Coordinates of N, CA and C and ligand atoms in Angstrom, one line a residue:
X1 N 8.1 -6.4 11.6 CA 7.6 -6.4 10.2 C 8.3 -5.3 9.4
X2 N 8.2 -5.6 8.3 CA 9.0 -4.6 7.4 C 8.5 -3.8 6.7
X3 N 8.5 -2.6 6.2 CA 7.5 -1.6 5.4 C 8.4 -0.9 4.5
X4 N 7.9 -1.5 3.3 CA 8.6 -1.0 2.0 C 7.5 0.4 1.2
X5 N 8.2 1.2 1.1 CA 8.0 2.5 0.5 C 8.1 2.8 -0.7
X6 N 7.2 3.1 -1.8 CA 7.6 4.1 -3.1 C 6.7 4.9 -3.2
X7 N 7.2 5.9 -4.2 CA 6.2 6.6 -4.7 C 6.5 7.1 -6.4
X8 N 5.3 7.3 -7.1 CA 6.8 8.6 -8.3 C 6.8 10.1 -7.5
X9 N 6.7 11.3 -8.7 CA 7.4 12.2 -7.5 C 6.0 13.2 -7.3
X10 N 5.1 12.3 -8.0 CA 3.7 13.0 -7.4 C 3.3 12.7 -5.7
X11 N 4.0 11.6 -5.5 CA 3.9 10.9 -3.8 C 4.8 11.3 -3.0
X12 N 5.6 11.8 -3.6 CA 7.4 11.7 -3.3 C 7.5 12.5 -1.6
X13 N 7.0 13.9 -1.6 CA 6.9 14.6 -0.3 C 5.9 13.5 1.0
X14 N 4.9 13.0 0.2 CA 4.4 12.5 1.2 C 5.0 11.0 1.7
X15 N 5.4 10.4 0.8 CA 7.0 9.1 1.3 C 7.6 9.8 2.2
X16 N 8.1 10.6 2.3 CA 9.1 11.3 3.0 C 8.8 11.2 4.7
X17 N 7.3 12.3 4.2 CA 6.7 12.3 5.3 C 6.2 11.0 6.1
X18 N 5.8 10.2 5.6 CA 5.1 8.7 6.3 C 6.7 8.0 6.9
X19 N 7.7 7.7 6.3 CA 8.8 7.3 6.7 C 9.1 7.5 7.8
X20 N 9.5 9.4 7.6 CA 9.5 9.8 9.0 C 8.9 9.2 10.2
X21 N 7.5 9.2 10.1 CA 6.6 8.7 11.3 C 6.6 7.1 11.7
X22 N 7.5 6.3 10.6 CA 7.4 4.8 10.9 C 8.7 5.1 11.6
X23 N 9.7 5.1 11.0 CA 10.9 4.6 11.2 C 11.6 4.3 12.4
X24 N 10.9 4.9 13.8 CA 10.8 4.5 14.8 C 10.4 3.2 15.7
X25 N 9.5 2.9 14.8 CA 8.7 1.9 15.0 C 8.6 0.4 14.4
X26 N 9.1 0.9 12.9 CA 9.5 -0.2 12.0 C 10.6 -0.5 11.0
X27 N 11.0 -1.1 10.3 CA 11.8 -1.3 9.5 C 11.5 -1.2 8.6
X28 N 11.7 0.0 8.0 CA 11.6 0.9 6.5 C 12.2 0.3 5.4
X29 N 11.9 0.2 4.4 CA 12.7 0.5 3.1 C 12.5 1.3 1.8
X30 N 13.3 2.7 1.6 CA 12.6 3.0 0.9 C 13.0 2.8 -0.7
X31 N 12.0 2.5 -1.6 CA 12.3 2.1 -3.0 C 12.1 3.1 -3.9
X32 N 12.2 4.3 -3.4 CA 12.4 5.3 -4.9 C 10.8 6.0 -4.9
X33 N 10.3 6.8 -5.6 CA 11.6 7.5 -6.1 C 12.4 8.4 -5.4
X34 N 13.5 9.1 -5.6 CA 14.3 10.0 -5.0 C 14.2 11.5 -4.8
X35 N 13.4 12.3 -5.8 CA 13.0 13.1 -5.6 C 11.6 13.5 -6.2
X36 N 11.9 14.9 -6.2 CA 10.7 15.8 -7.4 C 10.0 16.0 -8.3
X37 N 11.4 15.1 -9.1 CA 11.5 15.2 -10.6 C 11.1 14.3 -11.5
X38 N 10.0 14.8 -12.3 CA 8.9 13.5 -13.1 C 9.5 12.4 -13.2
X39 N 8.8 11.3 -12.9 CA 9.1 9.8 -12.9 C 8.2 9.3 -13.3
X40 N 8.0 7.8 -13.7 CA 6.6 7.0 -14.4 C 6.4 6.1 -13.1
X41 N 4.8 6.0 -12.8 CA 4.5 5.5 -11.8 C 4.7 3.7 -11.5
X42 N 4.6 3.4 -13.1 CA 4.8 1.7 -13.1 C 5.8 1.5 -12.6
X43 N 6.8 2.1 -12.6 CA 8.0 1.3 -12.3 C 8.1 0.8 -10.6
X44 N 7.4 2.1 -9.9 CA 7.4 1.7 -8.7 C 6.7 1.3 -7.9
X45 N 5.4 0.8 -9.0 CA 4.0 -0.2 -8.6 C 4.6 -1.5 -8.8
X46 N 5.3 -1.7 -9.9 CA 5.8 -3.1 -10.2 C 6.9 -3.0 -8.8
X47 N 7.9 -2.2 -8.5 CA 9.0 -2.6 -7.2 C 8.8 -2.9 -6.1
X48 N 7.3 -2.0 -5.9 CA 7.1 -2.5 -4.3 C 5.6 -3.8 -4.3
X49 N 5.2 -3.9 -5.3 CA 4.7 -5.5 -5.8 C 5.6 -6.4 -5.8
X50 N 6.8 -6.1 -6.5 CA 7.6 -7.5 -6.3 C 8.1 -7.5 -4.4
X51 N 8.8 -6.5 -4.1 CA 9.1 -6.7 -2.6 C 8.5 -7.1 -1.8
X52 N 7.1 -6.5 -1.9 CA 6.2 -7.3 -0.7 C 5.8 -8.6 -1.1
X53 N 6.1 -9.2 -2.3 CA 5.7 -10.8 -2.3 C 6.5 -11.5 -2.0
X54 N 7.9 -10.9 -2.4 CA 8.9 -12.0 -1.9 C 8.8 -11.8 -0.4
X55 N 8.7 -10.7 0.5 CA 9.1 -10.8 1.6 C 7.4 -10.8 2.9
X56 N 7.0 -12.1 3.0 CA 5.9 -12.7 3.5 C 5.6 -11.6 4.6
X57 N 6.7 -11.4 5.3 CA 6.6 -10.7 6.4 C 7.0 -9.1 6.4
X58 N 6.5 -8.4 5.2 CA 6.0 -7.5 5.0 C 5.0 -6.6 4.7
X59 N 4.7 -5.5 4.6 CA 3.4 -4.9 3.8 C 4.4 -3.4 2.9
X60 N 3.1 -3.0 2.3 CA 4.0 -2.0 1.4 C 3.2 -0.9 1.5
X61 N 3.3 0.9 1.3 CA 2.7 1.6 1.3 C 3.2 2.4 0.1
X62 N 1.7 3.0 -1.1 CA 2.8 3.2 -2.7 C 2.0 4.1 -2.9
X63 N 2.7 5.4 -3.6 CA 2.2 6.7 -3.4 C 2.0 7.4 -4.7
X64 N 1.1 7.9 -5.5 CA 1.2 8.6 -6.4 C 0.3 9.8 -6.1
X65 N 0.3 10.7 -7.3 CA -0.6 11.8 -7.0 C -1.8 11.9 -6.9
X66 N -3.0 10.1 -7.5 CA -4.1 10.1 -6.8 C -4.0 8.9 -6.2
X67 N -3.0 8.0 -6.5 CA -3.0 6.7 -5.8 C -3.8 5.9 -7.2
X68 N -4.4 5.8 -7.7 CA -4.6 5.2 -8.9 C -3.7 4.6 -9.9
X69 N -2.9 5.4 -10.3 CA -1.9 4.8 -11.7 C -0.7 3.9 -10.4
X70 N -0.2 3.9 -9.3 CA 0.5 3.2 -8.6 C 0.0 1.9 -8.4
X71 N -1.4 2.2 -8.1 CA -2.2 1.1 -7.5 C -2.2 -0.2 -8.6
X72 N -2.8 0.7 -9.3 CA -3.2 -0.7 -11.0 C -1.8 -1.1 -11.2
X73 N -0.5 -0.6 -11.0 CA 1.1 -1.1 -11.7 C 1.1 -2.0 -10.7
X74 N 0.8 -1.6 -9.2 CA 1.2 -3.0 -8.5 C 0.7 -3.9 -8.6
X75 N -1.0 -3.7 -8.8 CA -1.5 -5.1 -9.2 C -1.5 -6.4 -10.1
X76 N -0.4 -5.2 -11.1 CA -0.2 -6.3 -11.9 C 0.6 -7.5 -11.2
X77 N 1.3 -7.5 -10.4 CA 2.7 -8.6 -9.7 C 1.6 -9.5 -9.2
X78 N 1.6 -10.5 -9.7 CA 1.2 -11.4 -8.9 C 1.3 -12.0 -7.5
X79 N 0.2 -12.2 -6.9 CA 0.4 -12.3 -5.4 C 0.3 -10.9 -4.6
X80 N 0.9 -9.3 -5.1 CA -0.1 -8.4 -5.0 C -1.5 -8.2 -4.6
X81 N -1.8 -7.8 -3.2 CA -3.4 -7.1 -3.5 C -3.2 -5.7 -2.5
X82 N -2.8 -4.3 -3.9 CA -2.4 -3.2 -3.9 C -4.3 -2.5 -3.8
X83 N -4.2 -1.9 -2.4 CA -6.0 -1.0 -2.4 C -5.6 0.2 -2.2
X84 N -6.1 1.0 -3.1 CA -6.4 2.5 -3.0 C -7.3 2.9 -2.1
X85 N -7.0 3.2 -1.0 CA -7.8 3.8 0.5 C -7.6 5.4 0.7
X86 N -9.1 5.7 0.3 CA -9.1 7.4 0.8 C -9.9 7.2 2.4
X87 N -9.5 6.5 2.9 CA -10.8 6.3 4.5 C -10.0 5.6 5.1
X88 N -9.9 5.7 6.9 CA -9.6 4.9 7.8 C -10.4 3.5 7.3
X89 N -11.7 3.5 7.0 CA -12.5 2.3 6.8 C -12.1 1.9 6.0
X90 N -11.9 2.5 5.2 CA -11.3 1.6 3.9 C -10.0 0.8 3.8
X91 N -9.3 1.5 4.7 CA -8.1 1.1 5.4 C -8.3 -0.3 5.9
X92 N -9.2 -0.2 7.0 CA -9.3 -1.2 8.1 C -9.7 -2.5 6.8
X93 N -10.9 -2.6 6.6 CA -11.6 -3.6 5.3 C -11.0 -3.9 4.3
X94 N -9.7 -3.0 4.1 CA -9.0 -3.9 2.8 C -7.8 -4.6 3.3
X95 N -7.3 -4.7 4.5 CA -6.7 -5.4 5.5 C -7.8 -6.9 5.6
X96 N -8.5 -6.8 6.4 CA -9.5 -7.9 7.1 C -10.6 -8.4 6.3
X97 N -11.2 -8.1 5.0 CA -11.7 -9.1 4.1 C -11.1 -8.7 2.8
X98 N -10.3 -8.5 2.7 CA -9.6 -8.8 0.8 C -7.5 -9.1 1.2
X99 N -7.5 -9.0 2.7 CA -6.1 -9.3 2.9 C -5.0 -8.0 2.2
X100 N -5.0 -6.8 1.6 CA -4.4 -6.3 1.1 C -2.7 -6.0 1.6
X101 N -1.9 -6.1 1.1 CA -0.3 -5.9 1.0 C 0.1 -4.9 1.0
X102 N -0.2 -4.2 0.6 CA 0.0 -3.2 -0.1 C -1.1 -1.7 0.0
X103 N -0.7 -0.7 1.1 CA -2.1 0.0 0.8 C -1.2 1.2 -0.1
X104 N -2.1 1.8 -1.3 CA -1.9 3.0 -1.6 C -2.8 4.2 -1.7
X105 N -1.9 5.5 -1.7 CA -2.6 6.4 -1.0 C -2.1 7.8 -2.7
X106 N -3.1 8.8 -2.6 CA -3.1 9.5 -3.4 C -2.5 11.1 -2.6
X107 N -1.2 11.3 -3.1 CA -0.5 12.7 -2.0 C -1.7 13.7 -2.2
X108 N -2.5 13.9 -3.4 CA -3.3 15.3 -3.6 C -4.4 14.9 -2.8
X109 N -4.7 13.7 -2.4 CA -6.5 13.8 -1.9 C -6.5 13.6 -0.6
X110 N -5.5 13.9 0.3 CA -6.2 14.0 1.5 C -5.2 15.1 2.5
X111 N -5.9 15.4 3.6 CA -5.0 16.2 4.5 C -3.6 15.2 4.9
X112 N -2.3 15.2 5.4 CA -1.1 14.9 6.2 C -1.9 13.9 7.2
X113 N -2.3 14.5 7.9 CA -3.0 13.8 9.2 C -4.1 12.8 9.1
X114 N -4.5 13.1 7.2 CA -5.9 12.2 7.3 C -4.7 10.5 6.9
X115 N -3.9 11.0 6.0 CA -3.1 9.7 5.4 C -2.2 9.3 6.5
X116 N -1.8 9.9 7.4 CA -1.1 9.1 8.7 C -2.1 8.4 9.2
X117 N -3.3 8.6 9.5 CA -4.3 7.8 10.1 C -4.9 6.5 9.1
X118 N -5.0 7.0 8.3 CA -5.2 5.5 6.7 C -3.7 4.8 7.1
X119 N -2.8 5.1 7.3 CA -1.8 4.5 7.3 C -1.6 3.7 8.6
X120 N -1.8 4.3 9.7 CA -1.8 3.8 11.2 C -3.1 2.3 11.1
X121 N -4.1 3.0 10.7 CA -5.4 1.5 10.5 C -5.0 0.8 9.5
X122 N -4.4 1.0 8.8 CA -3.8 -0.5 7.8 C -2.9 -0.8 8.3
X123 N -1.7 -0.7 8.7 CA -1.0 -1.4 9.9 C -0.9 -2.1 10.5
X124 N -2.5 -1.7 11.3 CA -2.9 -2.1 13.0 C -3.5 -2.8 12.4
X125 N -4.2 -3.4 11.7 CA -5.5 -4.0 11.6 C -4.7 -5.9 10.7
X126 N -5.3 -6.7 11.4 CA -5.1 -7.8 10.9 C -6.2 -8.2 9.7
X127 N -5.5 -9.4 9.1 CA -6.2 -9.8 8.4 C -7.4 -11.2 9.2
X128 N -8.5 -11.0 8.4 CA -9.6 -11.5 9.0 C -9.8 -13.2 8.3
X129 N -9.2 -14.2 9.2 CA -9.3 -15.1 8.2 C -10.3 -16.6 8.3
X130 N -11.8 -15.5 8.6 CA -13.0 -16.4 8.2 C -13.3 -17.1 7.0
X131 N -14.0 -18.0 7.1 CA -14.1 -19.1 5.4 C -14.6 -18.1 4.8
X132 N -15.5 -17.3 4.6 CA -15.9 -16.6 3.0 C -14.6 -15.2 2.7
X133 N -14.1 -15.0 3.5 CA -13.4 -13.7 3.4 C -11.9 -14.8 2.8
X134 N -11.5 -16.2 3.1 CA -10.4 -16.9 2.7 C -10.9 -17.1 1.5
X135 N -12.1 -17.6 1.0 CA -12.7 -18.3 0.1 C -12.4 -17.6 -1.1
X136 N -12.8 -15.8 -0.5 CA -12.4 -15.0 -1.7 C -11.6 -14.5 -1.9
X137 N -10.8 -14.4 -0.6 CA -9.4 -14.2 -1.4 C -8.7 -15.0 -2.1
X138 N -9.1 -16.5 -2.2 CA -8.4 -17.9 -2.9 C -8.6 -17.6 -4.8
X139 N -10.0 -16.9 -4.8 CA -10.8 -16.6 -6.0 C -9.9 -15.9 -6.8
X140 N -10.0 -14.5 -6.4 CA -8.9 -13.5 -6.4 C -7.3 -14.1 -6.9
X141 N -6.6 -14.4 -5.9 CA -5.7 -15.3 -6.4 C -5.7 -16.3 -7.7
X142 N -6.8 -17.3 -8.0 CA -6.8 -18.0 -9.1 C -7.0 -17.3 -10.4
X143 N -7.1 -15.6 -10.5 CA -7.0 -14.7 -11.2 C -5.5 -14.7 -12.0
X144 N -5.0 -14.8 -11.4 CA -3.6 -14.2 -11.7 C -2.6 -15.1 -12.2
Ligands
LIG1 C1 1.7 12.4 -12.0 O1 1.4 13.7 -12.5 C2 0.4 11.7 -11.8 O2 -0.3 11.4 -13.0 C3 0.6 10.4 -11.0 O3 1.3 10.8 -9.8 C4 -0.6 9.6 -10.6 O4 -1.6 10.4 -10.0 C5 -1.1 8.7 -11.6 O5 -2.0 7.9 -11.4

């Protein structure tokens, strides 16, 4: 499976960091930004929304400095479902009843260790595909 990367440069250190820890494991991509230096968060909610829809056999992980202004840009892409996860649980449940693509994470709100672990349980965790948990993800979909 493939794991595409952005952040702006409020995420930017922690992309760095999470890459590191895949890249052994999986097939990275990273999509920007490139460094430090102020960037607008849409552009790379919209790039790693578009990648992970074209590419079925992916998920995305998209970084900003609370995870909020990233999140809402990805959701705009259709076929997108970009969750803002401050929790392993949140992690696991936006995987297995909303199917999410895309997890994103906020660099300022959590410890290093807590976002490796939000990141390891959205990973690991499949999607759950019982009739009410498909039914509403179909809902969801007819959204867009
Ligand atoms: C950048 O300062 C910050 O606004 C951005 O990274 C993000 O938190 C927006 O939602």
């Amino acid at each position: 499976m493939k794991i595409y990367l952005a952040s702006d440069h409020g995420g930017y250190a922690l992309k760095q960091k999470i890459e590191a820890a895949l890249e052994a494991d999986y097939s990275v991509a990273d999509l920007g930004c490139t460094s430090t230096d102020s960037c607008d968060y849409p552009i790379f909610g919209k790039a790693i929304g578009e990648a992970v829809v074209d590419d079925s056999d992916s998920l995305g992980i998209a970084i900003c400095g609370s995870g909020i202004g990233i999140s809402m840009a990805a959701n705009k892409v259709p076929g997108c479902r970009a969750a803002l996860c401050y929790s392993v649980e949140a992690a696991k449940l936006a995987r297995q009843h909303n199917g999410a693509n895309v997890l994103c994470l906020g660099e300022r709100t959590q410890s290093l260790d807590d976002h490796l672990d939000i990141v390891m349980a959205f990973l690991g965790t499949e999607i759950d595909d019982s009739e009410r948990h498909q039914r509403r993800r179909g809902l969801l979909d007819e959204m867009q």
